Protein backbone atom coordinates (compact mmCIF):
# COMPACT_ATOMS: atom_id res chain seq x y z
CA UNK A 1 0.00 0.00 0.00
CA UNK A 2 1.64 3.20 -1.16
CA UNK A 3 1.25 6.44 0.77
CA UNK A 4 -0.21 7.05 4.13
CA UNK A 5 -3.83 6.37 4.83
CA UNK A 6 -4.16 9.41 7.08
CA UNK A 7 -1.76 12.12 5.88
CA UNK A 8 -0.89 15.07 8.12
CA UNK A 9 -3.21 18.06 7.64
CA UNK A 10 -2.74 21.52 9.12
CA UNK A 11 -6.13 22.24 10.70
CA UNK A 12 -6.94 25.90 11.23
CA UNK A 13 -8.82 25.65 14.52
CA UNK A 14 -9.27 22.83 17.02
CA UNK A 15 -11.27 22.84 20.28
CA UNK A 16 -8.33 21.88 22.50
CA UNK A 17 -5.65 24.40 21.49
CA UNK A 18 -5.05 27.92 20.18
CA UNK A 19 -4.02 28.36 16.56
CA UNK A 20 -3.52 25.82 13.79
CA UNK A 21 -2.62 22.26 14.72
CA UNK A 22 -1.47 19.27 12.71
CA UNK A 23 -4.06 16.50 12.60
CA UNK A 24 -4.62 13.38 10.50
CA UNK A 25 -7.60 14.87 8.67
CA UNK A 26 -11.14 14.23 9.84
CA UNK A 27 -13.23 11.20 10.81
CA UNK A 28 -17.02 11.54 11.09
CA UNK A 29 -16.56 15.30 10.90
CA UNK A 30 -14.16 15.43 13.86
CA UNK A 31 -10.40 16.08 13.80
CA UNK A 32 -8.52 12.80 13.56
CA UNK A 33 -5.40 12.27 15.67
CA UNK A 34 -2.83 9.50 15.68
CA UNK A 35 -1.23 7.85 18.69
CA UNK A 36 1.16 10.19 20.46
CA UNK A 37 -0.05 13.46 18.89
CA UNK A 38 -3.10 14.08 21.09
CA UNK A 39 -2.23 16.30 24.09
CA UNK A 40 -2.66 14.04 27.13
CA UNK A 41 -3.30 16.99 29.45
CA UNK A 42 -6.22 18.30 27.35
CA UNK A 43 -7.87 15.29 25.66
CA UNK A 44 -8.88 11.90 27.05
CA UNK A 45 -10.96 8.89 26.06
CA UNK A 46 -13.99 7.87 28.10
CA UNK A 47 -11.95 5.24 29.95
CA UNK A 48 -9.13 7.66 30.61
CA UNK A 49 -11.66 10.12 32.07
CA UNK A 50 -13.06 7.32 34.24
CA UNK A 51 -9.58 6.49 35.49
CA UNK A 52 -9.32 10.14 36.59
CA UNK A 53 -12.71 9.96 38.31
CA UNK A 54 -14.33 12.10 35.60
CA UNK A 55 -17.24 11.76 33.17
CA UNK A 56 -17.78 13.57 29.81
CA UNK A 57 -20.62 15.62 31.40
CA UNK A 58 -22.83 15.57 28.31
CA UNK A 59 -20.24 17.01 25.95
CA UNK A 60 -19.82 15.52 22.49
CA UNK A 61 -16.41 14.14 21.50
CA UNK A 62 -14.18 16.86 20.06
CA UNK A 63 -11.73 14.58 18.27
CA UNK A 64 -11.12 10.99 17.23
CA UNK A 65 -7.98 9.01 18.00
CA UNK A 66 -6.99 6.11 15.80
CA UNK A 67 -4.71 3.25 16.74
CA UNK A 68 -3.39 0.56 14.44
CA UNK A 69 -3.45 -2.93 15.92
CA UNK A 70 -0.64 -4.66 14.06
CA UNK A 71 -1.51 -8.26 14.95
CA UNK A 72 -5.04 -8.01 13.57
CA UNK A 73 -4.27 -5.29 10.98
CA UNK A 74 -7.27 -3.39 12.26
CA UNK A 75 -7.63 0.32 12.88
CA UNK A 76 -9.45 1.21 16.08
CA UNK A 77 -11.08 4.60 16.60
CA UNK A 78 -11.70 6.17 20.00
CA UNK A 79 -13.61 9.35 20.85
CA UNK A 80 -11.66 12.03 22.66
CA UNK A 81 -13.23 14.44 25.13
CA UNK A 82 -12.00 17.73 26.57
CA UNK A 83 -10.72 17.15 30.10
CA UNK A 84 -11.52 20.81 30.88
CA UNK A 85 -15.25 20.21 30.24
CA UNK A 86 -15.44 16.90 32.16
CA UNK A 87 -17.16 16.67 35.55
CA UNK A 88 -16.57 14.36 38.51
CA UNK A 89 -18.28 10.96 38.38
CA UNK A 90 -21.54 11.04 40.33
CA UNK A 91 -21.22 8.89 43.48
CA UNK A 92 -23.46 5.83 43.81
CA UNK A 93 -26.48 6.72 45.95
CA UNK A 94 -28.50 4.11 47.91
CA UNK A 95 -31.30 4.55 45.33
CA UNK A 96 -28.85 3.78 42.50
CA UNK A 97 -27.62 0.64 44.26
CA UNK A 98 -31.24 -0.46 44.73
CA UNK A 99 -32.06 0.13 41.06
CA UNK A 100 -28.98 -1.83 40.02
CA UNK A 101 -29.85 -4.73 42.33
CA UNK A 102 -33.42 -4.80 40.97
CA UNK A 103 -32.21 -4.81 37.37
CA UNK A 104 -29.79 -7.66 38.08
CA UNK A 105 -32.44 -9.63 39.94
CA UNK A 106 -34.87 -9.23 37.02
CA UNK A 107 -32.31 -10.98 34.80
CA UNK A 108 -32.53 -14.07 37.06
CA UNK A 109 -36.30 -14.50 37.54
CA UNK A 110 -37.75 -17.35 35.45
CA UNK A 111 -40.81 -16.41 33.39
CA UNK A 112 -42.64 -19.66 34.14
CA UNK A 113 -41.88 -20.70 37.72
CA UNK A 114 -40.94 -17.21 38.96
CA UNK A 115 -37.99 -18.60 40.90
CA UNK A 116 -34.45 -17.31 41.07
CA UNK A 117 -32.07 -20.10 39.99
CA UNK A 118 -29.11 -17.92 41.14
CA UNK A 119 -27.74 -17.35 37.66
CA UNK A 120 -28.67 -14.84 34.92
CA UNK A 121 -31.12 -16.49 32.52
CA UNK A 122 -30.66 -16.49 28.72
CA UNK A 123 -32.19 -13.33 27.23
CA UNK A 124 -33.71 -15.44 24.42
CA UNK A 125 -35.94 -17.47 26.74
CA UNK A 126 -35.68 -16.03 30.26
CA UNK A 127 -36.39 -19.55 31.52
CA UNK A 128 -34.53 -21.53 34.14
CA UNK A 129 -33.11 -24.85 32.95
CA UNK A 130 -35.84 -27.15 34.39
CA UNK A 131 -38.59 -24.99 32.79
CA UNK A 132 -36.63 -24.77 29.51
CA UNK A 133 -36.41 -28.57 29.36
CA UNK A 134 -40.10 -28.97 30.28
CA UNK A 135 -40.99 -26.59 27.45
CA UNK A 136 -39.27 -28.82 24.88
CA UNK A 137 -35.86 -27.33 25.42
CA UNK A 138 -33.24 -27.87 22.78
CA UNK A 139 -35.54 -29.99 20.56
CA UNK A 140 -37.47 -26.82 19.65
CA UNK A 141 -34.28 -24.96 18.81
CA UNK A 142 -32.94 -27.84 16.73
CA UNK A 143 -36.21 -28.22 14.83
CA UNK A 144 -36.26 -24.51 13.96
ZN1 LIG B 1 -38.40 -21.88 35.86
mmCIF file of N, CA, C and O in Angstrom, residues 29-81:
data_model
loop_
_atom_site.group_PDB
_atom_site.id
_atom_site.type_symbol
_atom_site.label_atom_id
_atom_site.label_comp_id
_atom_site.label_asym_id
_atom_site.label_seq_id
_atom_site.Cartn_x
_atom_site.Cartn_y
_atom_site.Cartn_z
ATOM 1 N N UNK A 29 -16.448 13.858 10.694
ATOM 2 C CA UNK A 29 -16.557 15.302 10.898
ATOM 3 C C UNK A 29 -15.735 15.849 12.045
ATOM 4 O O UNK A 29 -15.760 17.040 12.305
ATOM 5 N N UNK A 30 -14.981 14.977 12.738
ATOM 6 C CA UNK A 30 -14.156 15.434 13.858
ATOM 7 C C UNK A 30 -12.684 15.319 13.486
ATOM 8 O O UNK A 30 -12.314 14.464 12.685
ATOM 9 N N UNK A 31 -11.841 16.184 14.076
ATOM 10 C CA UNK A 31 -10.402 16.076 13.798
ATOM 11 C C UNK A 31 -9.880 14.695 14.188
ATOM 12 O O UNK A 31 -10.241 14.166 15.232
ATOM 13 N N UNK A 32 -9.070 14.133 13.318
ATOM 14 C CA UNK A 32 -8.515 12.799 13.565
ATOM 15 C C UNK A 32 -7.076 12.927 14.041
ATOM 16 O O UNK A 32 -6.291 13.686 13.467
ATOM 17 N N UNK A 33 -6.748 12.207 15.113
ATOM 18 C CA UNK A 33 -5.403 12.265 15.674
ATOM 19 C C UNK A 33 -4.811 10.868 15.698
ATOM 20 O O UNK A 33 -5.534 9.883 15.825
ATOM 21 N N UNK A 34 -3.486 10.798 15.589
ATOM 22 C CA UNK A 34 -2.829 9.503 15.684
ATOM 23 C C UNK A 34 -2.198 9.362 17.065
ATOM 24 O O UNK A 34 -2.064 10.329 17.805
ATOM 25 N N UNK A 35 -1.801 8.141 17.383
ATOM 26 C CA UNK A 35 -1.227 7.848 18.689
ATOM 27 C C UNK A 35 -0.017 8.748 18.948
ATOM 28 O O UNK A 35 0.855 8.880 18.092
ATOM 29 N N UNK A 36 0.008 9.377 20.105
ATOM 30 C CA UNK A 36 1.160 10.195 20.460
ATOM 31 C C UNK A 36 1.020 11.662 20.132
ATOM 32 O O UNK A 36 1.779 12.470 20.643
ATOM 33 N N UNK A 37 0.052 12.037 19.250
ATOM 34 C CA UNK A 37 -0.055 13.458 18.891
ATOM 35 C C UNK A 37 -1.238 14.155 19.550
ATOM 36 O O UNK A 37 -1.434 15.340 19.357
ATOM 37 N N UNK A 38 -2.016 13.431 20.354
ATOM 38 C CA UNK A 38 -3.096 14.079 21.093
ATOM 39 C C UNK A 38 -2.540 14.547 22.439
ATOM 40 O O UNK A 38 -1.882 13.780 23.132
ATOM 41 N N UNK A 39 -2.767 15.809 22.805
ATOM 42 C CA UNK A 39 -2.234 16.298 24.087
ATOM 43 C C UNK A 39 -2.909 15.597 25.265
ATOM 44 O O UNK A 39 -4.114 15.705 25.447
ATOM 45 N N UNK A 40 -2.124 14.854 26.033
ATOM 46 C CA UNK A 40 -2.665 14.045 27.128
ATOM 47 C C UNK A 40 -3.234 14.887 28.263
ATOM 48 O O UNK A 40 -4.043 14.402 29.045
ATOM 49 N N UNK A 41 -2.794 16.161 28.360
ATOM 50 C CA UNK A 41 -3.301 16.995 29.448
ATOM 51 C C UNK A 41 -4.614 17.666 29.067
ATOM 52 O O UNK A 41 -5.283 18.243 29.919
ATOM 53 N N UNK A 42 -4.996 17.612 27.776
ATOM 54 C CA UNK A 42 -6.221 18.297 27.348
ATOM 55 C C UNK A 42 -7.300 17.351 26.841
ATOM 56 O O UNK A 42 -8.483 17.632 26.977
ATOM 57 N N UNK A 43 -6.902 16.216 26.228
ATOM 58 C CA UNK A 43 -7.868 15.292 25.655
ATOM 59 C C UNK A 43 -7.746 13.923 26.312
ATOM 60 O O UNK A 43 -6.654 13.497 26.677
ATOM 61 N N UNK A 44 -8.896 13.238 26.461
ATOM 62 C CA UNK A 44 -8.876 11.904 27.048
ATOM 63 C C UNK A 44 -10.035 11.091 26.497
ATOM 64 O O UNK A 44 -11.075 11.645 26.118
ATOM 65 N N UNK A 45 -9.863 9.774 26.438
ATOM 66 C CA UNK A 45 -10.958 8.887 26.059
ATOM 67 C C UNK A 45 -11.877 8.708 27.264
ATOM 68 O O UNK A 45 -11.542 9.095 28.385
ATOM 69 N N UNK A 46 -13.043 8.083 27.014
ATOM 70 C CA UNK A 46 -13.994 7.873 28.101
ATOM 71 C C UNK A 46 -13.340 7.102 29.243
ATOM 72 O O UNK A 46 -13.484 7.456 30.411
ATOM 73 N N UNK A 47 -12.583 6.056 28.895
ATOM 74 C CA UNK A 47 -11.954 5.243 29.950
ATOM 75 C C UNK A 47 -10.856 5.995 30.674
ATOM 76 O O UNK A 47 -10.644 5.800 31.870
ATOM 77 N N UNK A 48 -10.148 6.865 29.945
ATOM 78 C CA UNK A 48 -9.127 7.665 30.611
ATOM 79 C C UNK A 48 -9.775 8.653 31.573
ATOM 80 O O UNK A 48 -9.262 8.885 32.666
ATOM 81 N N UNK A 49 -10.924 9.223 31.159
ATOM 82 C CA UNK A 49 -11.660 10.116 32.066
ATOM 83 C C UNK A 49 -12.086 9.354 33.318
ATOM 84 O O UNK A 49 -11.938 9.843 34.435
ATOM 85 N N UNK A 50 -12.620 8.144 33.110
ATOM 86 C CA UNK A 50 -13.064 7.323 34.241
ATOM 87 C C UNK A 50 -11.917 7.062 35.214
ATOM 88 O O UNK A 50 -12.078 7.097 36.426
ATOM 89 N N UNK A 51 -10.750 6.778 34.654
ATOM 90 C CA UNK A 51 -9.584 6.492 35.495
ATOM 91 C C UNK A 51 -9.212 7.714 36.332
ATOM 92 O O UNK A 51 -8.602 7.584 37.390
ATOM 93 N N UNK A 52 -9.601 8.911 35.840
ATOM 94 C CA UNK A 52 -9.320 10.136 36.592
ATOM 95 C C UNK A 52 -10.494 10.504 37.479
ATOM 96 O O UNK A 52 -10.490 11.570 38.096
ATOM 97 N N UNK A 53 -11.533 9.655 37.504
ATOM 98 C CA UNK A 53 -12.713 9.956 38.309
ATOM 99 C C UNK A 53 -13.593 11.003 37.659
ATOM 100 O O UNK A 53 -14.307 11.731 38.344
ATOM 101 N N UNK A 54 -13.549 11.094 36.318
ATOM 102 C CA UNK A 54 -14.330 12.105 35.597
ATOM 103 C C UNK A 54 -15.293 11.442 34.634
ATOM 104 O O UNK A 54 -15.131 10.285 34.264
ATOM 105 N N UNK A 55 -16.299 12.214 34.203
ATOM 106 C CA UNK A 55 -17.238 11.765 33.173
ATOM 107 C C UNK A 55 -17.341 12.869 32.128
ATOM 108 O O UNK A 55 -17.056 14.044 32.430
ATOM 109 N N UNK A 56 -17.758 12.548 30.873
ATOM 110 C CA UNK A 56 -17.777 13.571 29.813
ATOM 111 C C UNK A 56 -18.735 14.728 30.114
ATOM 112 O O UNK A 56 -18.593 15.808 29.546
ATOM 113 N N UNK A 57 -19.718 14.538 31.016
ATOM 114 C CA UNK A 57 -20.623 15.619 31.401
ATOM 115 C C UNK A 57 -21.446 16.119 30.224
ATOM 116 O O UNK A 57 -21.631 17.311 30.036
ATOM 117 N N UNK A 58 -21.937 15.194 29.387
ATOM 118 C CA UNK A 58 -22.832 15.567 28.306
ATOM 119 C C UNK A 58 -22.176 16.140 27.075
ATOM 120 O O UNK A 58 -22.832 16.338 26.068
ATOM 121 N N UNK A 59 -20.901 16.432 27.123
ATOM 122 C CA UNK A 59 -20.241 17.007 25.946
ATOM 123 C C UNK A 59 -20.074 15.951 24.860
ATOM 124 O O UNK A 59 -19.960 14.763 25.129
ATOM 125 N N UNK A 60 -20.095 16.417 23.603
ATOM 126 C CA UNK A 60 -19.824 15.525 22.489
ATOM 127 C C UNK A 60 -18.316 15.389 22.328
ATOM 128 O O UNK A 60 -17.570 16.280 22.723
ATOM 129 N N UNK A 61 -17.855 14.262 21.735
ATOM 130 C CA UNK A 61 -16.414 14.136 21.504
ATOM 131 C C UNK A 61 -15.917 15.270 20.617
ATOM 132 O O UNK A 61 -16.654 15.726 19.732
ATOM 133 N N UNK A 62 -14.714 15.762 20.864
ATOM 134 C CA UNK A 62 -14.177 16.861 20.063
ATOM 135 C C UNK A 62 -13.153 16.364 19.053
ATOM 136 O O UNK A 62 -12.775 17.100 18.144
ATOM 137 N N UNK A 63 -12.709 15.114 19.195
ATOM 138 C CA UNK A 63 -11.726 14.582 18.269
ATOM 139 C C UNK A 63 -11.806 13.058 18.288
ATOM 140 O O UNK A 63 -12.457 12.475 19.150
ATOM 141 N N UNK A 64 -11.156 12.445 17.305
ATOM 142 C CA UNK A 64 -11.119 10.987 17.230
ATOM 143 C C UNK A 64 -9.662 10.553 17.170
ATOM 144 O O UNK A 64 -8.865 11.126 16.438
ATOM 145 N N UNK A 65 -9.325 9.562 17.985
ATOM 146 C CA UNK A 65 -7.977 9.007 17.996
ATOM 147 C C UNK A 65 -8.009 7.678 17.269
ATOM 148 O O UNK A 65 -8.940 6.902 17.447
ATOM 149 N N UNK A 66 -7.028 7.438 16.407
ATOM 150 C CA UNK A 66 -6.989 6.109 15.801
ATOM 151 C C UNK A 66 -5.708 5.387 16.191
ATOM 152 O O UNK A 66 -4.668 6.014 16.395
ATOM 153 N N UNK A 67 -5.838 4.096 16.364
ATOM 154 C CA UNK A 67 -4.708 3.252 16.744
ATOM 155 C C UNK A 67 -4.698 2.056 15.814
ATOM 156 O O UNK A 67 -5.738 1.447 15.585
ATOM 157 N N UNK A 68 -3.523 1.742 15.279
ATOM 158 C CA UNK A 68 -3.390 0.557 14.444
ATOM 159 C C UNK A 68 -3.030 -0.623 15.323
ATOM 160 O O UNK A 68 -2.103 -0.556 16.108
ATOM 161 N N UNK A 69 -3.778 -1.701 15.194
ATOM 162 C CA UNK A 69 -3.447 -2.928 15.917
ATOM 163 C C UNK A 69 -2.737 -3.834 14.926
ATOM 164 O O UNK A 69 -3.347 -4.357 13.996
ATOM 165 N N UNK A 70 -1.437 -3.988 15.087
ATOM 166 C CA UNK A 70 -0.644 -4.664 14.058
ATOM 167 C C UNK A 70 -0.969 -6.144 13.911
ATOM 168 O O UNK A 70 -0.973 -6.661 12.813
ATOM 169 N N UNK A 71 -1.257 -6.821 15.037
ATOM 170 C CA UNK A 71 -1.507 -8.256 14.955
ATOM 171 C C UNK A 71 -2.742 -8.547 14.111
ATOM 172 O O UNK A 71 -2.740 -9.469 13.297
ATOM 173 N N UNK A 72 -3.799 -7.747 14.294
ATOM 174 C CA UNK A 72 -5.039 -8.015 13.567
ATOM 175 C C UNK A 72 -5.162 -7.137 12.326
ATOM 176 O O UNK A 72 -6.119 -7.283 11.573
ATOM 177 N N UNK A 73 -4.226 -6.214 12.117
ATOM 178 C CA UNK A 73 -4.268 -5.286 10.983
ATOM 179 C C UNK A 73 -5.534 -4.454 10.986
ATOM 180 O O UNK A 73 -6.061 -4.100 9.948
ATOM 181 N N UNK A 74 -6.051 -4.190 12.172
ATOM 182 C CA UNK A 74 -7.267 -3.387 12.263
ATOM 183 C C UNK A 74 -6.941 -1.995 12.776
ATOM 184 O O UNK A 74 -5.988 -1.813 13.522
ATOM 185 N N UNK A 75 -7.750 -1.028 12.369
ATOM 186 C CA UNK A 75 -7.629 0.325 12.883
ATOM 187 C C UNK A 75 -8.785 0.575 13.842
ATOM 188 O O UNK A 75 -9.937 0.354 13.491
ATOM 189 N N UNK A 76 -8.442 0.981 15.052
ATOM 190 C CA UNK A 76 -9.449 1.206 16.082
ATOM 191 C C UNK A 76 -9.592 2.708 16.295
ATOM 192 O O UNK A 76 -8.596 3.426 16.360
ATOM 193 N N UNK A 77 -10.828 3.176 16.373
ATOM 194 C CA UNK A 77 -11.082 4.603 16.600
ATOM 195 C C UNK A 77 -11.648 4.811 18.002
ATOM 196 O O UNK A 77 -12.452 4.012 18.478
ATOM 197 N N UNK A 78 -11.204 5.870 18.660
ATOM 198 C CA UNK A 78 -11.695 6.175 20.004
ATOM 199 C C UNK A 78 -12.056 7.656 20.076
ATOM 200 O O UNK A 78 -11.330 8.502 19.569
ATOM 201 N N UNK A 79 -13.189 7.954 20.689
ATOM 202 C CA UNK A 79 -13.611 9.347 20.847
ATOM 203 C C UNK A 79 -12.782 10.016 21.938
ATOM 204 O O UNK A 79 -12.508 9.424 22.970
ATOM 205 N N UNK A 80 -12.412 11.268 21.671
ATOM 206 C CA UNK A 80 -11.657 12.033 22.665
ATOM 207 C C UNK A 80 -12.512 13.186 23.181
ATOM 208 O O UNK A 80 -13.200 13.857 22.419
ATOM 209 N N UNK A 81 -12.452 13.387 24.491
ATOM 210 C CA UNK A 81 -13.226 14.440 25.135
ATOM 211 C C UNK A 81 -12.271 15.463 25.739
ATOM 212 O O UNK A 81 -11.128 15.156 26.057
#
